[in-house]
XYZ file of C-alpha atoms in Angstrom:
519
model
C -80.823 -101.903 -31.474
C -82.968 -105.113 -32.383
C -85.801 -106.759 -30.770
C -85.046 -109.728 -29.303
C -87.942 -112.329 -29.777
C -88.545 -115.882 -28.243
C -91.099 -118.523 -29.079
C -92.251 -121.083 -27.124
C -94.819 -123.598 -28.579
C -94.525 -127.896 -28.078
C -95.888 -128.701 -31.650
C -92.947 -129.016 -33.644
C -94.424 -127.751 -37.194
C -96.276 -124.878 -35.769
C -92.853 -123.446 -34.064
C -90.921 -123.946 -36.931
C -93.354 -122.148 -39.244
C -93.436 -119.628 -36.833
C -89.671 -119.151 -36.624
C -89.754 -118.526 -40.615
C -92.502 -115.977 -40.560
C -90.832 -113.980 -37.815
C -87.406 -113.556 -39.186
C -89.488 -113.047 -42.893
C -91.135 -109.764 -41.854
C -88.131 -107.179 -42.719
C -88.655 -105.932 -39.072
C -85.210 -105.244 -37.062
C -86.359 -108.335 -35.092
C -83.575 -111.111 -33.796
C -84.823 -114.679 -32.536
C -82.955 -115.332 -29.317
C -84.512 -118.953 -29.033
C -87.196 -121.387 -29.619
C -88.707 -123.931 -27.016
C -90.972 -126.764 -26.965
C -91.884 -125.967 -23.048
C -91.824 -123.164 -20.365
C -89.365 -124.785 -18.453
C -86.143 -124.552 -21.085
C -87.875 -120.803 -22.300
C -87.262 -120.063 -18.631
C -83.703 -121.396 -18.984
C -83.154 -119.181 -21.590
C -84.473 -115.972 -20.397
C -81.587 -117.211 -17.837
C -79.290 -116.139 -20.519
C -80.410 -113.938 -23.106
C -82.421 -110.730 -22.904
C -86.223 -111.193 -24.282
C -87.944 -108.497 -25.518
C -91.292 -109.905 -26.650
C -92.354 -113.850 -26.017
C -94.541 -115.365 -28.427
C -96.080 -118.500 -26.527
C -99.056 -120.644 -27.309
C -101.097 -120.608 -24.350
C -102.103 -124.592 -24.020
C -98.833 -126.758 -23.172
C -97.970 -129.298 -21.357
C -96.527 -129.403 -18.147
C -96.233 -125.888 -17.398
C -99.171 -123.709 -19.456
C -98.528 -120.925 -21.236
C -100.073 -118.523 -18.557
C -97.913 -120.082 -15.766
C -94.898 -119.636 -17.893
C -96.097 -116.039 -18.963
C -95.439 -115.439 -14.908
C -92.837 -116.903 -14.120
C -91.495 -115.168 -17.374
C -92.297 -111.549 -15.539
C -90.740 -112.551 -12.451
C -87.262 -111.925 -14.500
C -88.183 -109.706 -16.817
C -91.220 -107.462 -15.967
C -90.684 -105.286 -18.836
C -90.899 -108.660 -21.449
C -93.887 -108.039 -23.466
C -95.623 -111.685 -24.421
C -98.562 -112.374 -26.993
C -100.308 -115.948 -26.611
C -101.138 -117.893 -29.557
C -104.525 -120.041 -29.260
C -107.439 -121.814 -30.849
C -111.014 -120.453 -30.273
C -111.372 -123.686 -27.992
C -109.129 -122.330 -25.587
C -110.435 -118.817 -25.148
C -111.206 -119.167 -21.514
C -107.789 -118.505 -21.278
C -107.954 -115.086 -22.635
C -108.691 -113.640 -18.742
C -105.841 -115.127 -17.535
C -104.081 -113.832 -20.026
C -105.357 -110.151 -19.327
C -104.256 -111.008 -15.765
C -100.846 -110.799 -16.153
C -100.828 -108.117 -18.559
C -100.711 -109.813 -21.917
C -99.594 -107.583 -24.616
C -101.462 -109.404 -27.482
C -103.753 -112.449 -28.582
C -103.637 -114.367 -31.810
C -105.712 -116.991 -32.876
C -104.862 -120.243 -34.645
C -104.386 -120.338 -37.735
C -102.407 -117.266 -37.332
C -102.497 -115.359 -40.575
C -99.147 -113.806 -41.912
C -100.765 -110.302 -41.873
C -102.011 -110.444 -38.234
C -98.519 -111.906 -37.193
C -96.650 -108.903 -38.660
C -99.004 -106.448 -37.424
C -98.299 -107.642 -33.973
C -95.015 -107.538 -34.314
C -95.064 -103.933 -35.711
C -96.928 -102.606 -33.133
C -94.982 -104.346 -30.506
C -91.481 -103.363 -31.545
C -92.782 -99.589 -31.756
C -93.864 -99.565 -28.507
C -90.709 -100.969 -27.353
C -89.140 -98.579 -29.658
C -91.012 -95.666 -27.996
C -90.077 -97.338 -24.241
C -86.387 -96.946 -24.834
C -87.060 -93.636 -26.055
C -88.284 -92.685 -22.517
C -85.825 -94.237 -20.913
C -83.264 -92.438 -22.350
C -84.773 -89.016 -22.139
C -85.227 -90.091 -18.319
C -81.172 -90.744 -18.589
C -80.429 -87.667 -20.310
C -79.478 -85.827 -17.749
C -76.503 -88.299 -17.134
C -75.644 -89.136 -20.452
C -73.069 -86.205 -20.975
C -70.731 -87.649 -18.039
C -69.484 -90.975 -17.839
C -71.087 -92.512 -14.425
C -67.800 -93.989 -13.279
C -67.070 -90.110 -12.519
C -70.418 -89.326 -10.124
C -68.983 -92.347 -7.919
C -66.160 -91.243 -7.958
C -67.390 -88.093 -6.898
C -69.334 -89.608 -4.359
C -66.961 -91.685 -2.890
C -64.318 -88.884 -1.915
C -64.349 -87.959 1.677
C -64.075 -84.510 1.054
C -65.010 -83.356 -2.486
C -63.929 -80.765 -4.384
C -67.054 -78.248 -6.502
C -68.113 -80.934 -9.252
C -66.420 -80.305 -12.496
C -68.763 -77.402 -14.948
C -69.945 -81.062 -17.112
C -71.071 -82.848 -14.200
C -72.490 -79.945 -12.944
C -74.399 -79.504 -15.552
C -75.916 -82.967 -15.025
C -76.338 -82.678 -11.685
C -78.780 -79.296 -12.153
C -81.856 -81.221 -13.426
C -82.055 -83.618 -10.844
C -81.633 -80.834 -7.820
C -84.087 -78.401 -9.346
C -87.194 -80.015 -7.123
C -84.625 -81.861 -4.707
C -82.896 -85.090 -5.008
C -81.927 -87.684 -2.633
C -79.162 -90.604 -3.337
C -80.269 -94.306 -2.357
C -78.039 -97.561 -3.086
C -79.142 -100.855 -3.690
C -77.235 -103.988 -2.349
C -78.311 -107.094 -3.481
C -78.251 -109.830 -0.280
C -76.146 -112.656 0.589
C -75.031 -112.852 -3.319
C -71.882 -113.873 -2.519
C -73.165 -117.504 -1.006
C -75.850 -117.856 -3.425
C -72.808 -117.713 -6.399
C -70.175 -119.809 -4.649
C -71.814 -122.869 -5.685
C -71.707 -122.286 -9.430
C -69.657 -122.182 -12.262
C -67.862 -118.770 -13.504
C -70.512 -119.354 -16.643
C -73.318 -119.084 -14.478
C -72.549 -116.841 -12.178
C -71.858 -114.743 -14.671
C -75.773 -115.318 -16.373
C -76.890 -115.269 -12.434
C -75.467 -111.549 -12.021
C -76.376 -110.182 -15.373
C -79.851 -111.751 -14.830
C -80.277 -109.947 -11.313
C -78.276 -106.151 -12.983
C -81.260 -106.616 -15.334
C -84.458 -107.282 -13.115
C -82.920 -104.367 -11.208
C -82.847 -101.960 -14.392
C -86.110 -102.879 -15.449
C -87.871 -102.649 -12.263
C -86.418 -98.966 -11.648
C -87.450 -98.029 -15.437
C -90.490 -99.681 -15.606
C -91.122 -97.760 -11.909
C -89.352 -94.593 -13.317
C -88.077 -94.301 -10.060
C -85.111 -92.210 -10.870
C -81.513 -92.383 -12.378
C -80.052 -96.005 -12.244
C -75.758 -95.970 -11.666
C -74.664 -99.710 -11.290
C -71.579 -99.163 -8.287
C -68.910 -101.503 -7.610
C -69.713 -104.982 -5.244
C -73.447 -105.901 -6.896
C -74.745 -102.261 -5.728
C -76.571 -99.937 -7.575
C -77.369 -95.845 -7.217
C -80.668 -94.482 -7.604
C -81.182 -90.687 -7.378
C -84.483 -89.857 -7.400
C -86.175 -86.389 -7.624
C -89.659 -87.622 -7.143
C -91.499 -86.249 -3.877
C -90.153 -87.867 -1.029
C -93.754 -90.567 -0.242
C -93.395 -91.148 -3.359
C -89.855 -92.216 -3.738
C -89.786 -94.085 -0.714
C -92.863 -96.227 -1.592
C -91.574 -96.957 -4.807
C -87.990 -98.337 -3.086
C -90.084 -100.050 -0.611
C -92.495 -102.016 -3.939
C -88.655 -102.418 -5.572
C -87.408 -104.672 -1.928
C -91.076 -106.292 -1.685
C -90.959 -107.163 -5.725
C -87.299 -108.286 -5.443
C -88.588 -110.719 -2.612
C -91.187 -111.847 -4.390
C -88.999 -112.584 -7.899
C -87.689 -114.984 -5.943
C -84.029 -114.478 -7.094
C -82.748 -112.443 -4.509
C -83.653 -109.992 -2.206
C -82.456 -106.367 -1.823
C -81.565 -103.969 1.087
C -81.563 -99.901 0.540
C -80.609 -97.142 2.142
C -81.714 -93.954 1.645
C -80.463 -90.685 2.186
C -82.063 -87.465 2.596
C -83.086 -84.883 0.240
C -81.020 -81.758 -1.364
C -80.809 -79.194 -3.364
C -77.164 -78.681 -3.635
C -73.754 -80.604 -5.182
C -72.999 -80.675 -1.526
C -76.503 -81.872 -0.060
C -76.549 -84.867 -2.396
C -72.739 -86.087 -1.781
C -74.136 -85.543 1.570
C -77.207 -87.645 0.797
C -75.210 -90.401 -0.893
C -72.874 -90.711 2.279
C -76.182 -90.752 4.489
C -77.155 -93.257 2.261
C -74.251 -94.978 2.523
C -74.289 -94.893 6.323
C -77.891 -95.934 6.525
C -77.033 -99.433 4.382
C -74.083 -100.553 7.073
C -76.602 -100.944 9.756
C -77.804 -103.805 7.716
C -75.996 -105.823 9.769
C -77.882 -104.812 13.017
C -81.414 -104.211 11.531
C -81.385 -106.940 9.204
C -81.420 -107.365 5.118
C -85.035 -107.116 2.747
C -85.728 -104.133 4.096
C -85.638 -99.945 3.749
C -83.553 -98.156 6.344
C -83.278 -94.381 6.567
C -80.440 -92.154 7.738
C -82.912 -90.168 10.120
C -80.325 -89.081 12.192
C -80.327 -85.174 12.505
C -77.307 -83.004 12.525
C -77.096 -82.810 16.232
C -75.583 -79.150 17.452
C -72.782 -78.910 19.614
C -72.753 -78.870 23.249
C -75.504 -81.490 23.090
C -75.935 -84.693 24.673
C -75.355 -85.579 21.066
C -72.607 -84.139 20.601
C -70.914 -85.523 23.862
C -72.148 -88.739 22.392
C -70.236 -88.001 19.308
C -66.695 -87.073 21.448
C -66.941 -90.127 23.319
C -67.174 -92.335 20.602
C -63.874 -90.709 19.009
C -62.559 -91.733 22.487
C -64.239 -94.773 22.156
C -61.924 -95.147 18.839
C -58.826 -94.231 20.474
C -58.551 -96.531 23.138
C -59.259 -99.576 20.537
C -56.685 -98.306 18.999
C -54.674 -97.945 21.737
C -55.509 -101.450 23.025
C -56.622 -99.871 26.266
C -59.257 -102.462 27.331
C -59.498 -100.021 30.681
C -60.976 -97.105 28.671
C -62.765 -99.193 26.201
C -64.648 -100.724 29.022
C -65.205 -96.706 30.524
C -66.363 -95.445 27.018
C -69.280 -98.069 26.682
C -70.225 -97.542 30.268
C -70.458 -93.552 29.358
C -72.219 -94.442 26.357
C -74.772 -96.910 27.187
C -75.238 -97.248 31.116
C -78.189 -94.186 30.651
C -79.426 -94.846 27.299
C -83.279 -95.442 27.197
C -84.276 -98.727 25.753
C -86.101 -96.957 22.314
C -82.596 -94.912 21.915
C -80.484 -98.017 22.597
C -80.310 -99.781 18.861
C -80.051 -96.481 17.185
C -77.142 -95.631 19.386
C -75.760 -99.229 18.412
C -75.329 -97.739 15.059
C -74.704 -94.619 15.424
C -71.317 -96.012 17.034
C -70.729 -98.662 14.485
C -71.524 -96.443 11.375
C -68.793 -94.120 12.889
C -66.557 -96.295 14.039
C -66.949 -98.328 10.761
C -65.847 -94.816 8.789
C -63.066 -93.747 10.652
C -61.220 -97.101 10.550
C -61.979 -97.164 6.366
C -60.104 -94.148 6.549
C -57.062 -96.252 8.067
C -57.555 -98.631 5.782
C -59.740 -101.183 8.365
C -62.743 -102.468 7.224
C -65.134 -103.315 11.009
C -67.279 -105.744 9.505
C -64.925 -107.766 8.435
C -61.968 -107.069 10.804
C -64.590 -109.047 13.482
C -66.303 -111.088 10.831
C -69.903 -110.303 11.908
C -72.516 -112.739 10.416
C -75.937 -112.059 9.356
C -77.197 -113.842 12.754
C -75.144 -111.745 14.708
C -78.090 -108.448 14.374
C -80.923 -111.082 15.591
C -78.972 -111.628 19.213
C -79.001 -108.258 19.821
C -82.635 -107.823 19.721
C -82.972 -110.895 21.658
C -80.802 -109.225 24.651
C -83.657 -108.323 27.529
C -81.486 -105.630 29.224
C -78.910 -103.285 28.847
C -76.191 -104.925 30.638
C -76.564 -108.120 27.709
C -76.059 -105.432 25.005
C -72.930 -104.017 27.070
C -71.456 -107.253 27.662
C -71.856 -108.040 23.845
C -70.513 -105.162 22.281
C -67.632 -105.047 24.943
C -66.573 -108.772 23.681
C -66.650 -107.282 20.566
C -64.568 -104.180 20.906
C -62.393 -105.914 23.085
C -61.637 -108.500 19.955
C -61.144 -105.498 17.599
C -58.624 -104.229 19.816
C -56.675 -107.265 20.421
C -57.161 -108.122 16.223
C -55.801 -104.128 15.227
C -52.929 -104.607 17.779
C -51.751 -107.904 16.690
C -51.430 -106.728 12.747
C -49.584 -103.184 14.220
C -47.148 -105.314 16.092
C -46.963 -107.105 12.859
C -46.401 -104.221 10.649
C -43.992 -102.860 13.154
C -41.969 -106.387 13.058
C -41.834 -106.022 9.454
C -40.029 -102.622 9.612
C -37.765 -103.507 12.088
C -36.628 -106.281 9.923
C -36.213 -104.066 6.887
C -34.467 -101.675 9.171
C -32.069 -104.243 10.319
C -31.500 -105.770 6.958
C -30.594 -102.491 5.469
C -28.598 -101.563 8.579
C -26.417 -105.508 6.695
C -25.955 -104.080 3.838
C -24.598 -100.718 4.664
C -22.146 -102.128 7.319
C -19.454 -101.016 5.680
C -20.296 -97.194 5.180
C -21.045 -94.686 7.826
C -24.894 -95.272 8.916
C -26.876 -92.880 11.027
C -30.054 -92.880 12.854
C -31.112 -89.548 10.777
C -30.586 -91.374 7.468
C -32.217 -94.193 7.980
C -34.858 -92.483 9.166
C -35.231 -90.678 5.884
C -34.744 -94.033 3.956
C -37.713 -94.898 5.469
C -39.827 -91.670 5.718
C -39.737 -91.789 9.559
C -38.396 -89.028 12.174
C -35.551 -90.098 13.268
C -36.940 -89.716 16.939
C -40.039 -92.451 16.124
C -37.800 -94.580 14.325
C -35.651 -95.006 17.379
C -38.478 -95.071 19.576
C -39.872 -98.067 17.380
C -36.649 -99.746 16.881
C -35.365 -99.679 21.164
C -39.171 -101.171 21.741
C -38.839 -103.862 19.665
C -35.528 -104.693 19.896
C -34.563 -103.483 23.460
C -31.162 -101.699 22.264
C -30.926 -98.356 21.271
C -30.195 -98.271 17.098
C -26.917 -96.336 17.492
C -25.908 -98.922 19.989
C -27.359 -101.443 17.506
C -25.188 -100.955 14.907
C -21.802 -100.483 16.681
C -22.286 -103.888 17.801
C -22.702 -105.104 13.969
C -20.095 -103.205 12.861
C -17.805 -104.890 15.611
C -19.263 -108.684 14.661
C -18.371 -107.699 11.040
C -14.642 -106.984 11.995
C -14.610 -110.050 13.921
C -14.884 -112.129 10.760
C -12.461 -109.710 8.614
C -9.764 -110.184 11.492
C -10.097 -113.753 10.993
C -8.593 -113.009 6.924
C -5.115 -113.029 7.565
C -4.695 -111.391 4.481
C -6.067 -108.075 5.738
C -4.030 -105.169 7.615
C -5.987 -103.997 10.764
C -5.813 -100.185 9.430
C -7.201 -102.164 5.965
C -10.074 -103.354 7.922
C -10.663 -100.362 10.239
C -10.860 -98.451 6.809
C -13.246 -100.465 4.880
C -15.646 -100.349 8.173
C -15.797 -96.772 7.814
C -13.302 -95.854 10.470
C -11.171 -92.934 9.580
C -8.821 -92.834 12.695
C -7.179 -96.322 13.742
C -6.649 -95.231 17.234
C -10.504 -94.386 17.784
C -11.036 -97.803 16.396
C -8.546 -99.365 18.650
C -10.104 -98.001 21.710
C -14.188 -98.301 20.691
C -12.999 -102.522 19.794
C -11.213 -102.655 23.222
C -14.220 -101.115 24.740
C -16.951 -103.524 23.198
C -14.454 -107.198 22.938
C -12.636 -105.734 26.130
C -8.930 -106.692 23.798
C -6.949 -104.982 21.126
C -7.535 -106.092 17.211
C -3.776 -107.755 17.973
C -4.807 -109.308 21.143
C -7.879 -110.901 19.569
C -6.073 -112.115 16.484
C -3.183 -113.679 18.833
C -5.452 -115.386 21.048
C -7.628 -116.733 17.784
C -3.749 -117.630 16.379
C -4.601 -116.009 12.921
């Protein structure tokens, strides 16, 4: 893989005859772009991946050290080498600063140039090395298969190869943290597919550098601009490292990042474990806020516990918004929260949202966005000055949830019942039964007709008599047809059991109902 080398320099001649000397030193060395200022090199570090930056260190407008950090802000791993004249020397501790990788004086001799560059594109050479020896133990398995692996509710012994890859990282303990970049989905609206594009591969790589550079443990980019980091490191250590990854990502000013962090294992189980924990402790983001760490601290609590009981009422808690029962939604928060201390009282807040959040993904229901909670939304709640404010708030809520699931069941169910009774059209004419459409629709029969009397108020047996009736209205209106033709083709095997059952339901004969309509 080449080096990919920039160089920035506002003298015309001197960055041309520096573009020449570069790509003239047989070195596996690619220019990426030239610039006459820091402001369009910073446009193209935008774009391209830079390596090493060679930059003279006097220009105008923006000077070659200010550049240097702005160029670090996106890409701390970039290695840059100023160019000078002995004049401007007092730059030179600046320069060491920011962690200058080289110094050349003007004029820069051919031989010093390549020597630089030689030395540079080893060590970079030797970086990537590391990096993938720090990879290794994932580069077997194809990382789409560990999330996947994650990501099942209840997983099954990991395959022998991911196994395998998973032993090195448990051997001193590993624990599963994911990265979310913040707000990134406002902060792209605005701009063109193009540069949203440049915007999100920019960000990917600040993140990959920063956890290499760091060597804070195994990157895994995850689906919706998150990333995975398992990291085996002891657990200070690991932690402070996330916490300099959010404070540096603040500081890039690009974006900012929120993790959550799971807790440590030494088992295939443990770490799914630690992922979902991890998992868990990133949806409170909402409550606690973005830019920040959050743990899952919350112990395994045994049963019989207050805990526990805290655990069984919010299943029932879950129930009754299901239910639409605003009565026992109302009792459930009052068990919940009328004797909660006010240090326990946010932590309970999420232990009932992380839950409740989970079991509705399991029915397909997403919380957050069922009630579309804004960022501002956390801040009130720490703004509440009792108990009761917190209640009243998070009954609004719940009450809203319940109303919203309810509307799109009654929904769902209207849509059935309309397929029902469109198929029930189309079949007129054969011999339909509760049990079969049932089946047609993988239903019981007795749920189906349960459904179908609620929402339509008639029984479905009753149901389709009467459309089988309306449908021999309009063939005893042919005069062309027999009545025995007709009872027939509607399925009727024994005229005189149709005679009566049309008597019954038009309270007249098939005879009488043709003479009085004259056909």
């Amino acid at each position: 893989m080449s080096i990919n080398v920039m160089l920035v320099d506002d003298e015309a001649v001197d960055l041309e005859w520096l573009r020449r000397r570069v790509l003239a030193s047989e070195l596996d060395i690619e220019v990426v772009g030239t610039a006459n200022n820091g402001f369009n090199a910073l446009k193209i570090m935008e774009k391209e991946q830079v390596d090493v930056i060679l930059s003279d260190i006097r220009m105008p407008i923006m000077t070659g050290t200010e550049f240097a950090r702005r160029a670090k802000e996106i890409d701390p791993k970039t290695k840059i080498v100023f160019i000078s004249g002995h004049e401007d020397f007092s730059y030179a501790k600046e320069a060491i600063e920011i962690n200058a990788s080289g110094y050349l004086l003007k004029p820069v001799k051919a031989k010093d140039l390549y020597d630089m560059l030689k030395s540079l594109c080893l060590s970079i050479e030797q970086e990537r090395e590391q990096n993938r020896s720090f990879n290794e133990a994932l580069s077997l398995i194809h990382k789409e298969l560990i999330l996947r692996w994650f990501e099942e509710l209840d997983p099954e012994p990991a395959e022998p190869h991911l196994r395998n890859a998973l032993i090195p990282l448990l051997l001193k303990g590993t624990a599963a943290a994911i990265v979310e970049i913040d707000d990134l989905e406002w902060k792209l609206k605005d701009l063109s597919e193009e540069e949203a594009r440049a915007k999100t591969r920019q960000m990917a790589g600040w993140m990959k550098a920063g956890v290499e550079e760091a060597q804070i443990g195994t990157l895994i980019a995850a689906p919706q601009h998150r990333f995975v980091i398992l990291g085996s490191l002891p657990e200070d250590s690991f932690l402070n490292l996330l916490g300099e990854l959010v404070r540096k990502a603040a500081e890039s000013s690009l974006f900012t990042v929120t993790v959550g962090v799971g807790r440590y294992a030494q088992t295939e189980a443990g770490l799914h474990e630690s992922y979902q924990q991890a998992l868990a402790a990133l949806s409170a983001k909402w409550l606690l806020g973005k830019n920040r760490l959050i743990r899952d601290n919350l112990e395994p609590v045994p049963r019989g516990t207050p805990g526990a009981q805290v655990e069984q009422t919010v299943d029932q808690l879950l129930e009754a918004i299901i239910q639409y029962d605003l009565v026992a939604i109302d009792d459930r928060l009052l068990e919940l929260f009328l004797h909660a201390g006010k240090k326990d009282v946010y932590e309970l807040i999420i232990r009932i949202t992380s839950k409740l959040h989970a079991d509705l993904q399991q029915q397909n229901e997403n919380l957050y966005e069922l009630l579309q909670w804004e960022s501002h939304q956390p801040e009130i709640l720490f703004q509440f000055e009792t108990i009761h404010d917190i209640l009243s708030w998070m009954r609004r809520r719940f009450f809203e949830l319940s109303e919203l699931l309810y509307v799109k069941r009654q929904r769902q169910k209207r849509r059935l019942i309309d397929e029902v009774t469109k198929y029930v059209e189309e079949n007129l004419e054969q011999k339909i039964t509760l049990k079969e459409v049932a089946a047609h629709f993988n239903f019981t029969p007795n749920y189906l007709g349960f459904l179908f009397k609620e929402d339509y108020g008639l029984p479905f047996n009753d149901y389709v008599k009467e459309r089988k009736i309306s449908r021999v209205l309009e063939l005893l209106r042919d005069p062309t047809l027999m009545v025995y033709e007709i009872a027939e083709r509607m399925g009727y095997k024994n005229l005189i059991y149709f005679n009566r059952q049309f008597k019954q339901l038009t309270g007249m004969t098939p005879g009488e109902y043709r003479k009085k309509h004259k056909v």
